[in-house]
Amino acid sequence: MRHFPIFLDLAGHRIALAGGGETAVSKLRLLLKTEATIDVFAPDAVDDIRRWHAAGRLTWHVRAFAPGDAATARLVYAATADAAEDARIRAIAAAEGALVNVVDDLSSDFITPAIVDRDPVTVAIGTEGTAPVLARQIKAETEDRLSPDLGRLARLAAGRRGEVEALPPGRARRDFWSGFFAHWGPPALAAGGEDAVAAAFDAHLATALSDALAPAEGKVVLVGAGPGDPELLTLKARRCLHEADVVIHDRLVGAGILELARREATVIEVGKTPGGPAWRQDDINALMIAHARGGAVVARLKAGDPLVFGRADEEIEALGDAGIAVEIIPGVTSAAAAAASNGRSLTRRGRNQAITLMTAHDADGFAEHDWRTLAKPGAVAAVYMGVRAARFLQGRLLLHGAEAARPVTIVENASRAEERRVAATLGSLPEAIDAAGIKGPAILFVGLAPGAAAEAVPVLDIAPRTAAPRIAVGEAS
Ligand code: SAH
């Protein structure tokens, strides 16, 4: 970090700026937001500067910058758009001990960042000159994210900060302020101005104080972590992760998502490696109950959607029996993410009016299904946990009349960087899985060929072993 960002107090201090053209104007627009006294030095000046001078917002000295002009200035800007003149000003400022910025010259004493202004909340963005486009992009995104009223809210908050100290430090205060800035403050301000904010403040503070006197009550939130891409988290899931004291997650929940947990949160993996050592469900339940009883907000992160093949009912019942409040935040289930990667609808008029989400495994081993219905022409099934059960699945479907040429698309690691799609047929399914070396979590779409829309993803084509009629790619039978 060559340039260190600081917030400099300019109230009651002088800024000297040399230059009277547009370069000077664009700096002045920013500097006029400060509480500094501004002196502009220029033999001639554009209208904006003349107007600001007439309005008393700055003083225009109708001459070039001269020795002595930097002596009492906290900051000096050389903005004459003339390199030789800027260098002369820089030398004067250096001799007189002021920090100087030569516009667009990274070797200056200081550089001015891109600024998002919600005074008193200020976001400064710098890239040390390497990527102005990136700085503009970050600025635009930040402008969008921060309500225009944020500054007013922050000022109101400053006035009442002392009252909130009646709450115990830690979560109670944090929750109060995050509610103020994110949840109830902005709508109150929009609906009824500062009086409405004051009324909402009183009401929420009273509630928070009475809650703080009651013993802390924890809760468990079953959170859908989605298929892996952190951008597929819901905003609710993201917020919950940000607020949780304890995060208990499955093995399939990736690092990119766990990084969104608060730094102080306790993060515990309760992995159930297929075929490997596993946490017992009872132990997971006991862990959640213990933390919630201790007053913690526990985020129980589950891959995909928590209510799809996630053993959620067992957890909900155990928590209910223990008298612990449970909330559920849905997530993007892997079949939905895999379908998006595959670029092909799961339902289609004239082909299938229903779609089966099924697992090839249950607690007793391979799972039985209504195979006759699943084997019907046009049927589409998204099979979870199907990789190791592929041969069983194939056998059952063929036995009940499904054609060997029925297309199967395997989507491994949907939505993650390592995502792959493999095209197979029912007749070649176990061989295709072996040949492709599928190791990650995968969805098998039985009855769906790979979609053309996703051609960029490498697709491994494996010929069916049985001599079956070829199916045109893109058409399910
Ligand atoms: N609740 C989860 C499913 C848990 S069962 C959900 O809604 O997605 C675990 C199975 O989910 C895995 O065996 C695999 O079939 C599937 N799965 C999870 N993540 C996946 C991913 N990123 N890509 C493909 N399949 C995935």
Short mmCIF file of C-alpha atoms and ligand atoms in Angstrom, two decimals:
data_model
loop_
_atom_site.label_atom_id
_atom_site.label_comp_id
_atom_site.label_asym_id
_atom_site.label_seq_id
_atom_site.Cartn_x
_atom_site.Cartn_y
_atom_site.Cartn_z
CA MET A 1 0.00 0.00 0.00
CA ARG A 2 1.88 3.05 -1.22
CA HIS A 3 -0.92 5.51 -0.41
CA PHE A 4 -2.43 5.19 3.04
CA PRO A 5 -6.06 6.31 3.30
CA ILE A 6 -6.85 8.70 6.16
CA PHE A 7 -9.66 11.15 6.89
CA LEU A 8 -8.12 14.57 7.31
CA ASP A 9 -9.78 17.25 9.45
CA LEU A 10 -10.11 20.31 7.26
CA ALA A 11 -12.51 22.35 9.39
CA GLY A 12 -10.98 25.78 9.87
CA HIS A 13 -7.96 24.98 7.71
CA ARG A 14 -6.85 26.42 4.38
CA ILE A 15 -6.63 24.71 1.02
CA ALA A 16 -4.71 26.52 -1.72
CA LEU A 17 -5.54 25.56 -5.29
CA ALA A 18 -3.74 26.83 -8.37
CA GLY A 19 -5.65 26.81 -11.64
CA GLY A 20 -8.71 28.46 -13.13
CA GLY A 21 -9.91 25.97 -15.75
CA GLU A 22 -12.05 22.84 -15.82
CA THR A 23 -9.39 20.68 -14.11
CA ALA A 24 -9.54 23.08 -11.20
CA VAL A 25 -13.35 23.10 -11.23
CA SER A 26 -13.65 19.34 -10.94
CA LYS A 27 -11.37 19.31 -7.88
CA LEU A 28 -13.16 22.31 -6.39
CA ARG A 29 -16.53 20.58 -6.62
CA LEU A 30 -15.18 17.98 -4.21
CA LEU A 31 -13.26 20.42 -2.00
CA LEU A 32 -16.31 22.66 -1.57
CA LYS A 33 -17.95 19.81 0.34
CA THR A 34 -15.34 20.22 3.08
CA GLU A 35 -15.34 22.82 5.84
CA ALA A 36 -12.00 24.27 4.67
CA THR A 37 -11.30 27.86 3.61
CA ILE A 38 -10.40 27.70 -0.06
CA ASP A 39 -8.05 30.06 -1.90
CA VAL A 40 -7.86 29.78 -5.67
CA PHE A 41 -4.88 31.29 -7.52
CA ALA A 42 -5.33 31.92 -11.25
CA PRO A 43 -4.79 34.89 -13.60
CA ASP A 44 -8.08 33.95 -15.28
CA ALA A 45 -10.98 31.74 -14.22
CA VAL A 46 -14.01 30.01 -15.74
CA ASP A 47 -17.53 31.03 -14.75
CA ASP A 48 -18.01 28.40 -12.04
CA ILE A 49 -15.05 29.73 -10.09
CA ARG A 50 -16.19 33.33 -10.53
CA ARG A 51 -19.65 32.38 -9.26
CA TRP A 52 -18.30 30.55 -6.20
CA HIS A 53 -16.10 33.55 -5.50
CA ALA A 54 -19.06 35.93 -5.79
CA ALA A 55 -21.09 33.70 -3.47
CA GLY A 56 -18.30 33.74 -0.90
CA ARG A 57 -17.66 30.02 -1.08
CA LEU A 58 -13.99 30.53 -2.00
CA THR A 59 -11.58 33.37 -2.59
CA TRP A 60 -10.22 33.87 -6.09
CA HIS A 61 -6.84 35.62 -6.19
CA VAL A 62 -6.43 37.01 -9.72
CA ARG A 63 -2.79 36.09 -10.17
CA ALA A 64 -0.49 33.10 -10.49
CA PHE A 65 0.49 31.02 -7.44
CA ALA A 66 3.48 32.63 -5.73
CA PRO A 67 5.94 31.88 -2.91
CA GLY A 68 4.20 32.31 0.43
CA ASP A 69 0.83 31.05 -0.83
CA ALA A 70 1.43 27.55 0.53
CA ALA A 71 2.78 28.64 3.90
CA THR A 72 -0.42 28.33 5.92
CA ALA A 73 -2.20 25.81 3.68
CA ARG A 74 -2.87 22.32 4.93
CA LEU A 75 -3.22 21.05 1.36
CA VAL A 76 -2.13 22.44 -1.98
CA TYR A 77 -3.58 21.41 -5.32
CA ALA A 78 -1.69 22.13 -8.55
CA ALA A 79 -4.48 22.02 -11.12
CA THR A 80 -3.36 24.40 -13.84
CA ALA A 81 -3.33 21.73 -16.60
CA ASP A 82 0.18 22.98 -17.46
CA ALA A 83 2.92 20.56 -16.45
CA ALA A 84 5.67 23.18 -16.08
CA GLU A 85 3.46 25.50 -14.04
CA ASP A 86 2.29 22.57 -11.85
CA ALA A 87 5.94 21.64 -11.23
CA ARG A 88 6.73 25.21 -10.18
CA ILE A 89 3.80 25.19 -7.72
CA ARG A 90 4.84 21.83 -6.39
CA ALA A 91 8.32 23.16 -5.63
CA ILE A 92 6.90 26.16 -3.77
CA ALA A 93 4.57 23.93 -1.73
CA ALA A 94 7.38 21.53 -0.89
CA ALA A 95 9.61 24.40 0.24
CA GLU A 96 6.80 25.75 2.43
CA GLY A 97 6.02 22.38 4.00
CA ALA A 98 2.51 21.79 2.60
CA LEU A 99 1.25 18.48 1.21
CA VAL A 100 0.75 18.90 -2.51
CA ASN A 101 -1.32 17.10 -5.08
CA VAL A 102 -0.52 17.56 -8.74
CA VAL A 103 -3.66 16.51 -10.58
CA ASP A 104 -3.24 13.15 -12.34
CA ASP A 105 0.34 12.73 -11.07
CA LEU A 106 0.69 9.61 -8.93
CA SER A 107 4.01 10.79 -7.53
CA SER A 108 2.15 13.53 -5.61
CA ASP A 109 2.31 13.67 -1.80
CA PHE A 110 -1.30 12.53 -1.72
CA ILE A 111 -3.98 11.53 -4.20
CA THR A 112 -7.72 12.06 -3.95
CA PRO A 113 -9.83 8.91 -3.90
CA ALA A 114 -13.17 8.35 -5.60
CA ILE A 115 -15.75 9.25 -2.99
CA VAL A 116 -19.25 8.09 -2.15
CA ASP A 117 -20.69 10.87 -0.08
CA ARG A 118 -23.38 10.19 2.50
CA ASP A 119 -21.98 12.74 4.88
CA PRO A 120 -21.10 11.95 7.67
CA VAL A 121 -20.67 8.50 6.13
CA THR A 122 -17.95 8.68 3.48
CA VAL A 123 -16.60 5.80 1.43
CA ALA A 124 -13.23 6.45 -0.21
CA ILE A 125 -12.07 4.21 -3.05
CA GLY A 126 -8.53 4.08 -4.37
CA THR A 127 -6.69 1.85 -6.79
CA GLU A 128 -3.35 3.77 -6.70
CA GLY A 129 -4.12 4.82 -10.24
CA THR A 130 -4.00 1.28 -11.59
CA ALA A 131 -7.65 0.85 -12.47
CA PRO A 132 -9.76 4.00 -12.67
CA VAL A 133 -12.51 2.01 -14.40
CA LEU A 134 -12.66 -0.38 -11.47
CA ALA A 135 -12.79 2.51 -9.03
CA ARG A 136 -15.73 3.98 -10.95
CA GLN A 137 -17.47 0.62 -10.97
CA ILE A 138 -17.04 0.14 -7.22
CA LYS A 139 -18.24 3.68 -6.69
CA ALA A 140 -21.36 3.07 -8.80
CA GLU A 141 -22.14 -0.18 -6.98
CA THR A 142 -21.63 1.46 -3.60
CA GLU A 143 -23.83 4.41 -4.60
CA ASP A 144 -26.57 1.92 -5.44
CA ARG A 145 -26.21 0.02 -2.21
CA LEU A 146 -26.22 2.91 0.21
CA SER A 147 -29.54 4.61 0.68
CA PRO A 148 -29.43 8.34 -0.09
CA ASP A 149 -30.81 8.82 3.45
CA LEU A 150 -27.91 7.04 5.09
CA GLY A 151 -26.21 10.27 6.08
CA ARG A 152 -29.33 11.59 7.81
CA LEU A 153 -29.74 8.30 9.64
CA ALA A 154 -26.11 8.35 10.74
CA ARG A 155 -26.52 11.87 12.10
CA LEU A 156 -29.65 10.86 13.98
CA ALA A 157 -27.78 7.84 15.33
CA ALA A 158 -24.93 10.02 16.55
CA GLY A 159 -27.36 12.14 18.54
CA ARG A 160 -28.79 9.15 20.39
CA ARG A 161 -25.81 6.84 20.69
CA GLY A 162 -25.63 7.38 24.45
CA GLU A 163 -29.14 6.04 25.04
CA VAL A 164 -28.28 2.76 23.35
CA GLU A 165 -25.50 2.25 25.87
CA ALA A 166 -28.24 1.23 28.30
CA LEU A 167 -28.27 -2.04 26.35
CA PRO A 168 -25.65 -4.64 27.28
CA PRO A 169 -22.60 -4.47 25.00
CA GLY A 170 -22.32 -7.07 22.25
CA ARG A 171 -25.19 -8.62 20.40
CA ALA A 172 -28.01 -6.53 21.87
CA ARG A 173 -26.40 -3.27 20.76
CA ARG A 174 -25.27 -4.71 17.46
CA ASP A 175 -28.76 -6.00 16.67
CA PHE A 176 -30.30 -2.68 17.62
CA TRP A 177 -28.03 -0.71 15.33
CA SER A 178 -28.24 -3.16 12.46
CA GLY A 179 -32.05 -2.94 12.74
CA PHE A 180 -31.80 0.86 12.77
CA PHE A 181 -29.66 1.11 9.65
CA ALA A 182 -30.95 -1.85 7.68
CA HIS A 183 -34.51 -2.64 8.67
CA TRP A 184 -36.70 -0.11 10.42
CA GLY A 185 -34.74 3.15 10.19
CA PRO A 186 -34.86 3.72 6.41
CA PRO A 187 -38.60 3.03 5.99
CA ALA A 188 -39.46 5.19 9.01
CA LEU A 189 -37.43 8.07 7.56
CA ALA A 190 -39.00 7.64 4.13
CA ALA A 191 -42.53 7.46 5.52
CA GLY A 192 -42.53 10.11 8.22
CA GLY A 193 -39.19 11.91 8.32
CA GLU A 194 -37.11 12.45 11.41
CA ASP A 195 -40.08 12.46 13.79
CA ALA A 196 -41.06 8.98 12.62
CA VAL A 197 -37.49 7.81 13.09
CA ALA A 198 -37.47 9.22 16.61
CA ALA A 199 -40.73 7.41 17.43
CA ALA A 200 -39.47 4.12 15.95
CA PHE A 201 -36.22 4.58 17.84
CA ASP A 202 -38.08 4.94 21.16
CA ALA A 203 -40.25 1.91 20.49
CA HIS A 204 -37.39 -0.34 19.36
CA LEU A 205 -35.15 0.75 22.19
CA ALA A 206 -37.89 0.00 24.74
CA THR A 207 -38.37 -3.47 23.26
CA ALA A 208 -34.63 -4.12 23.11
CA LEU A 209 -34.26 -3.05 26.75
CA SER A 210 -37.01 -5.37 27.94
CA ASP A 211 -35.59 -8.21 25.81
CA ALA A 212 -32.18 -7.59 27.30
CA LEU A 213 -33.56 -8.09 30.81
CA ALA A 214 -35.06 -11.45 29.85
CA PRO A 215 -32.56 -14.29 29.62
CA ALA A 216 -31.03 -14.49 26.14
CA GLU A 217 -32.96 -16.84 23.93
CA GLY A 218 -31.14 -18.51 21.14
CA LYS A 219 -32.63 -19.94 18.01
CA VAL A 220 -31.67 -22.13 15.11
CA VAL A 221 -32.07 -21.02 11.51
CA LEU A 222 -31.98 -23.77 8.90
CA VAL A 223 -30.33 -21.98 6.03
CA GLY A 224 -30.22 -23.10 2.42
CA ALA A 225 -26.63 -22.52 1.30
CA GLY A 226 -27.42 -23.23 -2.36
CA PRO A 227 -25.32 -25.39 -4.65
CA GLY A 228 -21.96 -23.75 -4.05
CA ASP A 229 -21.74 -20.43 -5.85
CA PRO A 230 -21.95 -17.77 -3.09
CA GLU A 231 -23.91 -15.54 -5.48
CA LEU A 232 -26.73 -18.06 -5.38
CA LEU A 233 -27.31 -17.42 -1.68
CA THR A 234 -30.51 -15.53 -0.91
CA LEU A 235 -30.14 -12.09 0.65
CA LYS A 236 -31.79 -13.51 3.75
CA ALA A 237 -29.27 -16.33 4.00
CA ARG A 238 -26.47 -13.82 3.64
CA ARG A 239 -27.85 -11.65 6.38
CA CYS A 240 -28.37 -14.62 8.66
CA LEU A 241 -24.76 -15.71 8.12
CA HIS A 242 -23.67 -12.24 8.99
CA GLU A 243 -25.61 -12.26 12.25
CA ALA A 244 -25.13 -15.82 13.45
CA ASP A 245 -23.00 -16.53 16.52
CA VAL A 246 -22.51 -20.16 15.55
CA VAL A 247 -22.44 -21.68 12.07
CA ILE A 248 -22.92 -25.43 11.80
CA HIS A 249 -22.47 -26.66 8.27
CA ASP A 250 -22.40 -29.76 6.12
CA ARG A 251 -19.32 -30.85 4.24
CA LEU A 252 -20.79 -29.74 0.91
CA VAL A 253 -20.98 -26.10 1.97
CA GLY A 254 -17.93 -24.45 0.42
CA ALA A 255 -15.36 -21.98 1.71
CA GLY A 256 -16.71 -19.11 -0.40
CA ILE A 257 -19.94 -19.23 1.57
CA LEU A 258 -18.39 -19.78 4.99
CA GLU A 259 -16.29 -16.66 4.47
CA LEU A 260 -19.48 -14.66 4.75
CA ALA A 261 -19.85 -15.64 8.41
CA ARG A 262 -18.96 -13.02 10.99
CA ARG A 263 -15.32 -13.09 11.99
CA GLU A 264 -16.19 -13.80 15.63
CA ALA A 265 -18.61 -16.63 14.78
CA THR A 266 -17.82 -20.21 15.82
CA VAL A 267 -17.83 -22.35 12.66
CA ILE A 268 -18.31 -26.10 13.04
CA GLU A 269 -18.34 -28.68 10.25
CA VAL A 270 -20.56 -31.68 10.85
CA GLY A 271 -19.55 -33.47 7.68
CA LYS A 272 -21.10 -36.68 6.54
CA THR A 273 -18.50 -37.94 4.10
CA PRO A 274 -20.13 -40.60 1.93
CA GLY A 275 -18.80 -43.90 3.21
CA GLY A 276 -16.43 -42.14 5.64
CA PRO A 277 -16.62 -41.11 9.28
CA ALA A 278 -19.80 -39.24 10.01
CA TRP A 279 -21.40 -37.13 12.67
CA ARG A 280 -24.46 -38.89 14.04
CA GLN A 281 -27.69 -36.98 13.55
CA ASP A 282 -28.32 -37.09 17.31
CA ASP A 283 -24.98 -35.45 17.97
CA ILE A 284 -25.72 -32.71 15.45
CA ASN A 285 -29.09 -32.11 17.13
CA ALA A 286 -27.45 -31.99 20.55
CA LEU A 287 -24.84 -29.53 19.31
CA MET A 288 -27.47 -27.15 17.92
CA ILE A 289 -29.58 -27.38 21.07
CA ALA A 290 -26.61 -26.71 23.34
CA HIS A 291 -25.60 -23.57 21.47
CA ALA A 292 -29.15 -22.25 21.15
CA ARG A 293 -29.75 -22.84 24.88
CA GLY A 294 -26.66 -20.78 25.58
CA GLY A 295 -28.40 -17.86 23.81
CA ALA A 296 -26.67 -18.16 20.45
CA VAL A 297 -28.20 -17.57 17.05
CA VAL A 298 -27.23 -20.76 15.26
CA ALA A 299 -27.14 -20.87 11.47
CA ARG A 300 -27.51 -24.50 10.42
CA LEU A 301 -26.19 -24.31 6.87
CA LYS A 302 -27.27 -27.03 4.51
CA ALA A 303 -26.32 -27.49 0.89
CA GLY A 304 -28.97 -26.53 -1.65
CA ASP A 305 -32.39 -26.17 -0.07
CA PRO A 306 -32.59 -27.33 3.55
CA LEU A 307 -35.89 -29.13 2.97
CA VAL A 308 -34.72 -31.27 0.04
CA PHE A 309 -32.93 -34.45 1.10
CA GLY A 310 -31.49 -32.60 4.05
CA ARG A 311 -32.91 -34.58 7.00
CA ALA A 312 -34.40 -31.30 8.11
CA ASP A 313 -37.48 -32.81 9.76
CA GLU A 314 -35.33 -34.74 12.19
CA GLU A 315 -33.63 -31.50 13.21
CA ILE A 316 -36.86 -29.49 13.33
CA GLU A 317 -38.50 -32.11 15.55
CA ALA A 318 -35.53 -32.39 17.90
CA LEU A 319 -35.36 -28.61 18.24
CA GLY A 320 -39.11 -28.41 18.75
CA ASP A 321 -38.93 -31.04 21.50
CA ALA A 322 -36.19 -29.01 23.15
CA GLY A 323 -38.38 -25.88 22.98
CA ILE A 324 -36.00 -24.05 20.64
CA ALA A 325 -37.31 -21.63 18.03
CA VAL A 326 -36.59 -22.66 14.46
CA GLU A 327 -36.66 -20.58 11.31
CA ILE A 328 -36.11 -21.77 7.76
CA ILE A 329 -34.52 -19.90 4.88
CA PRO A 330 -34.95 -21.67 1.55
CA GLY A 331 -32.09 -22.13 -0.87
CA VAL A 332 -31.47 -22.95 -4.52
CA THR A 333 -31.62 -26.72 -4.68
CA SER A 334 -28.90 -28.49 -6.71
CA ALA A 335 -31.36 -29.73 -9.33
CA ALA A 336 -32.34 -26.12 -10.08
CA ALA A 337 -28.71 -25.05 -10.36
CA ALA A 338 -27.84 -28.08 -12.47
CA ALA A 339 -30.78 -27.39 -14.77
CA ALA A 340 -29.61 -23.80 -15.24
CA SER A 341 -26.12 -25.03 -16.11
CA ASN A 342 -27.62 -27.49 -18.51
CA GLY A 343 -29.61 -24.75 -20.22
CA ARG A 344 -32.70 -26.89 -20.65
CA SER A 345 -36.10 -26.79 -19.00
CA LEU A 346 -37.03 -29.53 -16.56
CA THR A 347 -40.60 -29.54 -17.82
CA ARG A 348 -41.87 -29.20 -21.35
CA ARG A 349 -45.33 -29.08 -22.82
CA GLY A 350 -46.13 -32.34 -24.58
CA ARG A 351 -43.22 -34.14 -22.95
CA ASN A 352 -43.58 -34.10 -19.18
CA GLN A 353 -46.05 -32.37 -16.88
CA ALA A 354 -44.25 -33.55 -13.78
CA ILE A 355 -40.70 -33.77 -12.62
CA THR A 356 -39.46 -36.15 -9.97
CA LEU A 357 -36.83 -35.08 -7.49
CA MET A 358 -35.56 -38.38 -6.16
CA THR A 359 -32.72 -39.90 -4.28
CA ALA A 360 -31.22 -43.19 -5.24
CA HIS A 361 -30.30 -43.80 -1.59
CA ASP A 362 -32.22 -43.90 1.64
CA ALA A 363 -31.39 -44.96 5.16
CA ASP A 364 -31.71 -48.64 4.18
CA GLY A 365 -29.51 -48.48 1.08
CA PHE A 366 -30.76 -48.13 -2.47
CA ALA A 367 -34.17 -46.48 -2.57
CA GLU A 368 -37.18 -48.05 -4.23
CA HIS A 369 -39.53 -45.95 -6.36
CA ASP A 370 -42.51 -46.18 -8.66
CA TRP A 371 -40.21 -47.40 -11.43
CA ARG A 372 -43.00 -48.00 -13.91
CA THR A 373 -43.96 -44.31 -13.89
CA LEU A 374 -40.33 -43.22 -14.00
CA ALA A 375 -39.65 -45.53 -16.95
CA LYS A 376 -42.48 -44.05 -19.08
CA PRO A 377 -41.41 -42.25 -22.25
CA GLY A 378 -40.85 -38.55 -21.63
CA ALA A 379 -40.47 -38.91 -17.86
CA VAL A 380 -37.82 -36.65 -16.34
CA ALA A 381 -36.17 -37.27 -13.00
CA ALA A 382 -33.50 -35.32 -11.16
CA VAL A 383 -31.60 -37.88 -9.15
CA TYR A 384 -29.74 -36.75 -6.02
CA MET A 385 -27.00 -38.93 -4.52
CA GLY A 386 -27.20 -41.05 -7.63
CA VAL A 387 -23.57 -41.58 -8.62
CA ARG A 388 -22.90 -44.67 -6.56
CA ALA A 389 -26.37 -46.00 -7.26
CA ALA A 390 -26.12 -45.59 -11.02
CA ARG A 391 -26.05 -49.27 -11.83
CA PHE A 392 -29.03 -49.95 -9.57
CA LEU A 393 -30.95 -47.06 -11.12
CA GLN A 394 -30.13 -48.26 -14.61
CA GLY A 395 -31.19 -51.84 -13.81
CA ARG A 396 -34.52 -50.83 -12.27
CA LEU A 397 -35.45 -48.45 -15.09
CA LEU A 398 -34.50 -50.87 -17.89
CA LEU A 399 -36.38 -53.65 -16.12
CA HIS A 400 -39.52 -51.50 -16.10
CA GLY A 401 -39.32 -50.74 -19.79
CA ALA A 402 -37.21 -47.59 -20.13
CA GLU A 403 -35.21 -47.52 -23.38
CA ALA A 404 -31.43 -47.90 -23.14
CA ALA A 405 -31.06 -44.86 -25.38
CA ARG A 406 -32.87 -42.56 -22.93
CA PRO A 407 -30.59 -39.55 -22.49
CA VAL A 408 -29.01 -38.87 -19.11
CA THR A 409 -27.12 -35.68 -18.33
CA ILE A 410 -24.81 -35.71 -15.34
CA VAL A 411 -24.06 -32.32 -13.82
CA GLU A 412 -21.21 -32.52 -11.35
CA ASN A 413 -20.43 -29.60 -9.01
CA ALA A 414 -23.23 -27.45 -10.40
CA SER A 415 -22.52 -23.71 -10.08
CA ARG A 416 -18.96 -24.23 -8.86
CA ALA A 417 -15.72 -23.51 -10.68
CA GLU A 418 -15.14 -27.24 -11.18
CA GLU A 419 -18.57 -27.80 -12.74
CA ARG A 420 -18.76 -30.45 -15.49
CA ARG A 421 -21.52 -31.93 -17.57
CA VAL A 422 -21.37 -35.39 -18.99
CA ALA A 423 -23.74 -36.71 -21.64
CA ALA A 424 -24.72 -40.35 -21.29
CA THR A 425 -27.60 -42.66 -21.97
CA LEU A 426 -29.34 -44.96 -19.56
CA GLY A 427 -27.60 -47.89 -21.28
CA SER A 428 -24.13 -46.39 -20.74
CA LEU A 429 -24.70 -44.67 -17.39
CA PRO A 430 -22.31 -46.52 -15.03
CA GLU A 431 -19.58 -46.63 -17.69
CA ALA A 432 -20.00 -42.93 -18.46
CA ILE A 433 -19.66 -42.11 -14.76
CA ASP A 434 -16.55 -44.26 -14.46
CA ALA A 435 -14.98 -42.93 -17.64
CA ALA A 436 -15.57 -39.32 -16.64
CA GLY A 437 -14.30 -39.98 -13.11
CA ILE A 438 -17.22 -38.23 -11.39
CA LYS A 439 -16.10 -37.61 -7.81
CA GLY A 440 -17.95 -34.47 -6.74
CA PRO A 441 -21.63 -34.13 -5.88
CA ALA A 442 -23.74 -34.62 -8.98
CA ILE A 443 -27.30 -34.50 -10.22
CA LEU A 444 -28.33 -37.08 -12.82
CA PHE A 445 -31.05 -35.84 -15.14
CA VAL A 446 -32.67 -38.97 -16.44
CA GLY A 447 -34.65 -38.17 -19.57
CA LEU A 448 -32.83 -34.94 -20.41
CA ALA A 449 -30.06 -34.47 -22.96
CA PRO A 450 -27.46 -31.73 -22.51
CA GLY A 451 -28.86 -28.37 -23.54
CA ALA A 452 -27.35 -26.48 -26.43
CA ALA A 453 -27.40 -23.24 -24.48
CA ALA A 454 -24.56 -24.46 -22.31
CA GLU A 455 -22.20 -25.56 -25.01
CA ALA A 456 -19.28 -23.67 -23.52
CA VAL A 457 -19.04 -26.29 -20.78
CA PRO A 458 -17.05 -29.30 -21.99
CA VAL A 459 -19.33 -32.26 -22.53
CA LEU A 460 -17.88 -35.72 -22.71
CA ASP A 461 -19.81 -37.86 -25.15
CA ILE A 462 -19.79 -41.53 -24.47
CA ALA A 463 -21.41 -43.98 -26.85
CA PRO A 464 -23.99 -46.29 -25.31
CA ARG A 465 -22.78 -49.82 -24.78
CA THR A 466 -25.96 -51.44 -25.91
CA ALA A 467 -26.82 -51.01 -29.56
CA ALA A 468 -29.68 -48.62 -29.14
CA PRO A 469 -31.09 -46.16 -31.68
CA ARG A 470 -29.29 -42.82 -31.45
CA ILE A 471 -31.24 -39.96 -30.08
CA ALA A 472 -30.85 -36.58 -31.67
CA VAL A 473 -28.98 -34.39 -29.23
CA GLY A 474 -31.35 -31.85 -27.77
CA GLU A 475 -34.45 -34.06 -27.83
CA ALA A 476 -35.61 -36.18 -24.97
CA SER A 477 -37.55 -39.22 -26.02
N1 SAH B 1 -30.35 -30.24 0.18
C1 SAH B 1 -29.54 -30.46 -0.98
C2 SAH B 1 -29.34 -31.92 -1.30
C3 SAH B 1 -28.54 -32.65 -0.28
S1 SAH B 1 -28.26 -34.31 -0.69
C4 SAH B 1 -30.12 -29.71 -2.17
O1 SAH B 1 -31.23 -29.15 -2.08
O2 SAH B 1 -29.45 -29.63 -3.20
C5 SAH B 1 -26.67 -34.25 -1.39
C6 SAH B 1 -26.76 -34.39 -2.88
O3 SAH B 1 -27.09 -33.15 -3.45
C7 SAH B 1 -25.47 -34.78 -3.57
O4 SAH B 1 -25.25 -36.17 -3.50
C8 SAH B 1 -25.76 -34.35 -4.98
O5 SAH B 1 -26.63 -35.24 -5.62
C9 SAH B 1 -26.55 -33.07 -4.73
N2 SAH B 1 -25.70 -31.89 -4.79
C10 SAH B 1 -25.35 -31.05 -3.81
N3 SAH B 1 -24.60 -30.04 -4.29
C11 SAH B 1 -24.48 -30.24 -5.61
C12 SAH B 1 -23.86 -29.53 -6.67
N4 SAH B 1 -23.20 -28.39 -6.45
N5 SAH B 1 -23.95 -30.03 -7.91
C13 SAH B 1 -24.64 -31.17 -8.16
N6 SAH B 1 -25.25 -31.85 -7.20
C14 SAH B 1 -25.18 -31.41 -5.95
#
